[in-house]
Amino acid sequence: MSTTIAQNRSFGAALWDYLTTVDHKKIGILYLVSGGFFFLLGGLEAMAIRIQLIKPANDFVSAGFYNQILTMHGTTMIFLAAMPLIFALMNAVVPLQIGARDVAFPFLNALGFWLFLAGGLILNASWFLGGAPDAGWTAYAPLSTTSPGHGVDFYVLGLQISGAGTLIAGINFLVTIVNMRAPGMTYMRMPLFTWTTFVVSALILFAFPALTVGLFLLMFDRLFGSGFFDASMGGNSVIWEHLFWIFGHPEVYILILPAFGVFSEILPVFSKKRLFGYTAMVFATVLIGFLGFMVWAHHMFTVGLGPAANSIFAVATMAIAVPTGIKIFNWLFTLWGGNITINTAMLYSLSFIPTFTIGGMTGVMLAAAAADYQFHDTYFVVAHFHYVIVGGVVFGIFAGLHYWWPRMFGKILDEKLGKLTFWTFFIGFHLTFFIQHFLGLMGMPRRYWTFLPDQGLDTGNLISTIGAFLMAFGTIVFVINVIVTSVKGEKVGGDPWDGRTLEWAIANPTPHYNFKQTPLVRGLDAFWIEKMDGRKEMTPAEPVDDIHMPNSSILPFIMALGLFIAGFGFIYQVDNSAWLAAVFIGMGILLGCMFIRSVKDDHGYHIHKEDLDKGAGL
Amino acid sequence: MKGWMGKIRALFLLSSLALILSGCGRENLTAFLPKGYGAEVSLNLIIISLAVMIFVFIVVMIIYTVVLVKYRRKKGQEDYIPKQTEGNKALEIIWTVIPILLLVIIAVPTVSATFDLADESEKEDTLNIKVTGNQYWWHFSYEDEEIQTSQDLYIPVGKRIYLNMVSSDVLHSFWVPSITGKMDTNPENENTMYIEAYEEGVYWGKCAELCGPSHSLMDFKIVAVSEEEYNQWVTDMQNFDAEAVPETASAQEGQELFQNNCISCHALGSSPVAVAPNLTDFGNRTKIAGVLDFDKETLVGWISNPEEFKEGNKMTNAEYLKNGSLSEEEISKIADYLLQLKPTTITPESATN
Amino acid sequence: MTENINSTNSDGYYEQKKKEEMKHQLITFALMIIFTFIAFGMVLAELDKLFVIPIIIVLAIVQVIFQLYYFMHMSHKGHELPSIMIYGGLSVAFLTILTFLVLIWW
Amino acid sequence: MSNDTLNPKVMPEEPEKATLEGKNKFLGFWFFLGGETVLFASLFGTFLALRNSTNGGPSSQELFGLDLVFIMTMLLLTSSLTSVVAIYQMKKNNFAKMQAWLAITVILGFGFLSLEIYEFYEYITLEDFTFRSSAFGSAFYTLVGFHGGHVLFGLLWILTLMIRNAKRGLNLYNAPKFYVASLYWHFIDVVWVFIFTVVYLMGVI
Ligand code: HEA
Ligand code: HEA
Ligand code: CUA
Ligand SMILES: [Cu+2]
């Protein structure tokens, strides 16, 4: 198991390398590529939505097909684009930031990725197999339980499998951050991106099981004739709504907190100042995570829960504005008195502040229950969540990618193209979504395939669509940027931004084992401290020694493949019980792999210290 | 810096221009011009919260602008390393406490409005109407008056009316933006909400919960008329005679055909059948099936092929469509019959002051 | 539990401690069995509903605490994070169950 | 890692946490249990919401008898104790005894599972009470079945560990595995305590 011969590998070898890798840096790249692909796909679906709505009574797509596009847009963007892209950044950065050689469970890390991909592929296979899910990304019963065809079954199985992957990833990061920190890296010295990863992983741990159960019940109702959500059998559809939102609301913080983490890294670096109010930032992160579990019913104000429940959840929801506000002001005061450099990463971070503030404020407006009776399920809500998601999460991902690209790929993304992307995307974004606030109150519900002429909704929708085209343009420029940079870009050193945290203390390209010697951490912004003391490198915490590394394995890939097969079996066994064979084969593969894994000892291998100097593991 | 702000300003100008062009949306549809109690309460709350938000936004933007103007890197200062401030207790307390106070300003009216809109103290003494959401049409049953109607909900103006809402299939949501906010219809629990229209008028209603392909085509209307007109309407509707012979020959034949082909789903009069819209006062509608133009041609088109107009609607299952047993001519006769179903002189046109 | 961080454990101290622990575990087990008997007994005795239900629920909660702290050693040191996570899970669990009891039917 | 570091003469006080892998496994598994708590809470919540939705079918009062449940409870509680003893023996580096106690645990577990299957079988054949009878039926079988599934998985897991390590005995590489499996087993017991209380006892009242 030597990785020394990294030079001229054949394509096959590279492929095998990625299929079997357990290296967090490579898994990060896998997440990036697949998440990026799904982002383009989700964006394409968004374009179809906007084209359909460009004018009243349009029929660019049919009504039923529109619902499929809309459902897949939401589902793809949330589960298959935003989350994996966030995981890409976490995988690429978190172990480096805490001075670790690897994550706690490299094998599970790989498994988590492959499960996500298997789930995503199952979900999207529905396009070719009789139609995609069409009950909205929230899949409210009984529409979802009665939706004809197999669309919603693909939703159920796809999300179930990728959800399992997410849960695994969450546990992995939790343990990594608890157990793998370098000496001296106390909790209150962890960079904020690591902190947000930690909190988000805990949210995943507590939120995803509710979705798991919800999906199981939905699956039982659709495929095995149970009656959880079927009023005629005594069931109750409100159960699904609760289960979905007990998961769903924490989910939106799962998306935004890592973005907060990204900005908390970028703003200090490019204003050359320490993060203002670090302790308060940590505290606010934890508080947001905590409160995030007590507000889910704000998505259900119009369901009929009664004024008492609505009021309680309304007030609890508003409370989240406080810790979020603490963050906003701390960022502003990080900039205050700084020496601010504006590059692409910084442009995204800076524009995030007003954009997200708008989105958050509309959130608080939504939280006012009696006002939400008007807002709910209109384009006002659509505007709210795209402001926080695109203006927060997507900007965060773009910012993070520009910032960490040299760490991940050793090159800086082209600044000119980067700025072009930023400006078109930014302007397009506001054009698309600002006007939607008004559309909503003017009487345009969301999830509408079309709207009638002569209801005062035409101009607003037209502007919105124009904006979406600008965003598409910006995104395409970004893709070009990636290609151009990888072909022509110049290699840079390990610390191109004058960084403050540990990931910049490593030479480029990052060695397989990350740190030759585990660094000794002496405070917050560990690397910055050393630089201020006139050193170029971290002080090591240990002598050079053999480095223990985990073995690569193809098992994660095969396990995911097993579930992929079983997924189809579950879906089609209602039509023909012969498909049960696929269930058994798939589950057999899965259990077989688990068996092999537990029976085969895997002690990993060592890179010997003599080889380290010869460049082993690069 | 200039470019920055300039672009944002241009953006705002463009959006506000668009807004002015389209006004605040169409009257009797938009939530910006409330014509009923619920809508007014909600709008007040929206305005309060919006005011707080604008204040917050201004504060944030002032700091933001100062920061960007003052602290950008200056020529010759590339290597300047600013003071590494850790934080500031006083500031942090300020920006914790002030938002809390601001939130209280929003929370108090929120709670009071929420309870206000859920008030059921007058339920027993006033008109109660049962609302049923169906894929993709609305049914209204005036239980005490024994009146059944669909699509158009007639109410007396200036009076609080209770709606008791359920769904017969999937979730729907009853929304008349200029009268009141939404309330979902669920298949297993009955929801109660009251409405009160301030002025006579025809108000647009929309279904606001994804309910299938034709979710966006599930419009309905509230027709608010004066108290006397409403009473007139009630009497006329109660006196409706389904057997009454229409005037024209064509309509008479239409009636026959209707009885044979349509009555299995559609009902006339106070019959409680609710598989399909009640057509008692169909001739007074302003839209067919909620969204289509009201004219004979469209009606014939609808009866011949409803799927073409509303994807996934349940009329497509009709027997006569499956075996194609009705000719164009016969459908036209049915249309004649339906169009003359005007048991009352109270129509949406009466809903003007 | 102990201040002694010396990890050679051949000395009798640890043997003693393990024995001690085993004793606790046996007592725990006995109590759990007794609680179970009480719970079943109360139900079989057909006492008043409003009286029985709270008691058997409390008995169940106590049994679970026993399991967590004695059988799963959650009281031992090194279990700080496990405790946080279990209590985190339990709080979400509590909210969930409460909701399902009061906000599903109306 | 070389063999003697993994095979010390005397077990350290906490063999399950003696290696980094062990520490990771220990913590990761506890976290997983935190998640499982929410999973079961969702199932319990659903059951509680639907337990009166019998849709004309048999209700819990008509169905449940307590004798079988009592025996099942005793079996499972005892198996929890036996697995505690097994871990006690593990810490004393007494592999044979540990295996023996685990074996008893597994036997008790299978006893529990067979009774549960028998119970389901009776409900289905005699009472005509199935997964599809009513929302109550669906919720009952799902909650209890999920637990049963966990029991089955736990049994297979412990068995695999026992067989795999039968020849080579205890070491610091597999000690965490045994430890974690026993945690899982306790957790299953915890869930059962709530099942017999909430589903059965409260069901017959
Ligand atoms: C990243 C995702 C994200 C984030 C961060 C948020 C953040 C918030 N959201 Fe949002 N939300 C969504 C994603 C997100 N949301 C999605 C996807 C939906 C729709 C789901 C669907 O139905 O499909 C939704 C829907 C949604 C609803 C339901 C609307 C409806 O369907 O009727 C509500 C209602 O309360 C709500 C509220 C809030 C609030 C109060 C916040 C708060 O966290 C915001 C806090 C931030 C600020 C307030 C700004 C900064 C603060 C200051 C500058 C301090 C001073 C401020 C004050 C004193 C006000 N959101
Ligand atoms: C992470 C989450 C996320 C993101 C990033 C986005 C991004 C966008 N969304 Fe969003 N959206 C949701 C999550 C998200 N959305 C959710 C959850 C819903 C609710 C669904 C539901 O109701 O169930 C929703 C619903 C939703 C609606 C409401 C539909 C309706 O209710 O009827 C609209 C309408 O304008 C919309 C538009 C957009 C647009 C224009 C973008 C743009 O920002 C997209 C920008 C990206 C691109 C434009 C990519 C362009 C790239 C190409 C075109 C190149 C492709 C070519 C190659 C393959 C090389 N979205
Ligand atoms: Cu009915 Cu949407
Ligand atoms: Cu939310």
PDB file of N, CA, C and O in Angstrom, chain A residues 301-319:
ATOM      1  N   PHE A 301     -47.947  27.072  10.732  1.00  0.00           N
ATOM      2  CA  PHE A 301     -48.876  28.015  11.355  1.00  0.00           C
ATOM      3  C   PHE A 301     -50.293  27.884  10.798  1.00  0.00           C
ATOM      4  O   PHE A 301     -51.263  28.108  11.510  1.00  0.00           O
ATOM      5  N   THR A 302     -50.427  27.558   9.525  1.00  0.00           N
ATOM      6  CA  THR A 302     -51.772  27.529   8.949  1.00  0.00           C
ATOM      7  C   THR A 302     -52.398  26.148   9.005  1.00  0.00           C
ATOM      8  O   THR A 302     -53.470  25.937   8.464  1.00  0.00           O
ATOM      9  N   VAL A 303     -51.700  25.202   9.624  1.00  0.00           N
ATOM     10  CA  VAL A 303     -52.236  23.841   9.652  1.00  0.00           C
ATOM     11  C   VAL A 303     -53.452  23.756  10.571  1.00  0.00           C
ATOM     12  O   VAL A 303     -54.332  22.920  10.376  1.00  0.00           O
ATOM     13  N   GLY A 304     -53.489  24.633  11.571  1.00  0.00           N
ATOM     14  CA  GLY A 304     -54.629  24.615  12.479  1.00  0.00           C
ATOM     15  C   GLY A 304     -54.264  24.134  13.865  1.00  0.00           C
ATOM     16  O   GLY A 304     -55.093  23.597  14.581  1.00  0.00           O
ATOM     17  N   LEU A 305     -53.001  24.328  14.269  1.00  0.00           N
ATOM     18  CA  LEU A 305     -52.561  23.826  15.564  1.00  0.00           C
ATOM     19  C   LEU A 305     -53.188  24.590  16.722  1.00  0.00           C
ATOM     20  O   LEU A 305     -53.110  24.149  17.859  1.00  0.00           O
ATOM     21  N   GLY A 306     -53.774  25.727  16.426  1.00  0.00           N
ATOM     22  CA  GLY A 306     -54.392  26.506  17.501  1.00  0.00           C
ATOM     23  C   GLY A 306     -53.515  27.681  17.905  1.00  0.00           C
ATOM     24  O   GLY A 306     -52.307  27.652  17.710  1.00  0.00           O
ATOM     25  N   PRO A 307     -54.122  28.718  18.481  1.00  0.00           N
ATOM     26  CA  PRO A 307     -53.395  29.950  18.764  1.00  0.00           C
ATOM     27  C   PRO A 307     -52.298  29.777  19.806  1.00  0.00           C
ATOM     28  O   PRO A 307     -51.254  30.419  19.714  1.00  0.00           O
ATOM     29  N   ALA A 308     -52.502  28.891  20.786  1.00  0.00           N
ATOM     30  CA  ALA A 308     -51.478  28.747  21.820  1.00  0.00           C
ATOM     31  C   ALA A 308     -50.200  28.189  21.217  1.00  0.00           C
ATOM     32  O   ALA A 308     -49.110  28.755  21.375  1.00  0.00           O
ATOM     33  N   ALA A 309     -50.329  27.080  20.493  1.00  0.00           N
ATOM     34  CA  ALA A 309     -49.143  26.487  19.877  1.00  0.00           C
ATOM     35  C   ALA A 309     -48.504  27.472  18.905  1.00  0.00           C
ATOM     36  O   ALA A 309     -47.285  27.655  18.892  1.00  0.00           O
ATOM     37  N   ASN A 310     -49.325  28.136  18.101  1.00  0.00           N
ATOM     38  CA  ASN A 310     -48.765  29.083  17.144  1.00  0.00           C
ATOM     39  C   ASN A 310     -47.987  30.187  17.852  1.00  0.00           C
ATOM     40  O   ASN A 310     -46.900  30.559  17.409  1.00  0.00           O
ATOM     41  N   SER A 311     -48.525  30.683  18.941  1.00  0.00           N
ATOM     42  CA  SER A 311     -47.830  31.768  19.635  1.00  0.00           C
ATOM     43  C   SER A 311     -46.505  31.300  20.212  1.00  0.00           C
ATOM     44  O   SER A 311     -45.483  31.978  20.087  1.00  0.00           O
ATOM     45  N   ILE A 312     -46.532  30.147  20.844  1.00  0.00           N
ATOM     46  CA  ILE A 312     -45.292  29.647  21.444  1.00  0.00           C
ATOM     47  C   ILE A 312     -44.217  29.497  20.377  1.00  0.00           C
ATOM     48  O   ILE A 312     -43.083  29.966  20.528  1.00  0.00           O
ATOM     49  N   PHE A 313     -44.586  28.863  19.286  1.00  0.00           N
ATOM     50  CA  PHE A 313     -43.580  28.648  18.254  1.00  0.00           C
ATOM     51  C   PHE A 313     -43.163  29.958  17.589  1.00  0.00           C
ATOM     52  O   PHE A 313     -42.022  30.107  17.151  1.00  0.00           O
ATOM     53  N   ALA A 314     -44.087  30.902  17.521  1.00  0.00           N
ATOM     54  CA  ALA A 314     -43.727  32.193  16.926  1.00  0.00           C
ATOM     55  C   ALA A 314     -42.664  32.878  17.764  1.00  0.00           C
ATOM     56  O   ALA A 314     -41.626  33.315  17.255  1.00  0.00           O
ATOM     57  N   VAL A 315     -42.889  32.919  19.063  1.00  0.00           N
ATOM     58  CA  VAL A 315     -41.939  33.625  19.926  1.00  0.00           C
ATOM     59  C   VAL A 315     -40.596  32.888  19.950  1.00  0.00           C
ATOM     60  O   VAL A 315     -39.525  33.503  19.839  1.00  0.00           O
ATOM     61  N   ALA A 316     -40.661  31.566  20.036  1.00  0.00           N
ATOM     62  CA  ALA A 316     -39.408  30.806  20.033  1.00  0.00           C
ATOM     63  C   ALA A 316     -38.624  31.085  18.753  1.00  0.00           C
ATOM     64  O   ALA A 316     -37.401  31.236  18.777  1.00  0.00           O
ATOM     65  N   THR A 317     -39.339  31.170  17.639  1.00  0.00           N
ATOM     66  CA  THR A 317     -38.657  31.414  16.371  1.00  0.00           C
ATOM     67  C   THR A 317     -37.955  32.765  16.375  1.00  0.00           C
ATOM     68  O   THR A 317     -36.803  32.885  15.948  1.00  0.00           O
ATOM     69  N   MET A 318     -38.670  33.763  16.860  1.00  0.00           N
ATOM     70  CA  MET A 318     -38.069  35.092  16.859  1.00  0.00           C
ATOM     71  C   MET A 318     -36.779  35.115  17.669  1.00  0.00           C
ATOM     72  O   MET A 318     -35.839  35.844  17.348  1.00  0.00           O
ATOM     73  N   ALA A 319     -36.748  34.294  18.724  1.00  0.00           N
ATOM     74  CA  ALA A 319     -35.567  34.302  19.586  1.00  0.00           C
ATOM     75  C   ALA A 319     -34.290  34.030  18.800  1.00  0.00           C
ATOM     76  O   ALA A 319     -33.218  34.510  19.168  1.00  0.00           O
TER      77      ALA A 319
END
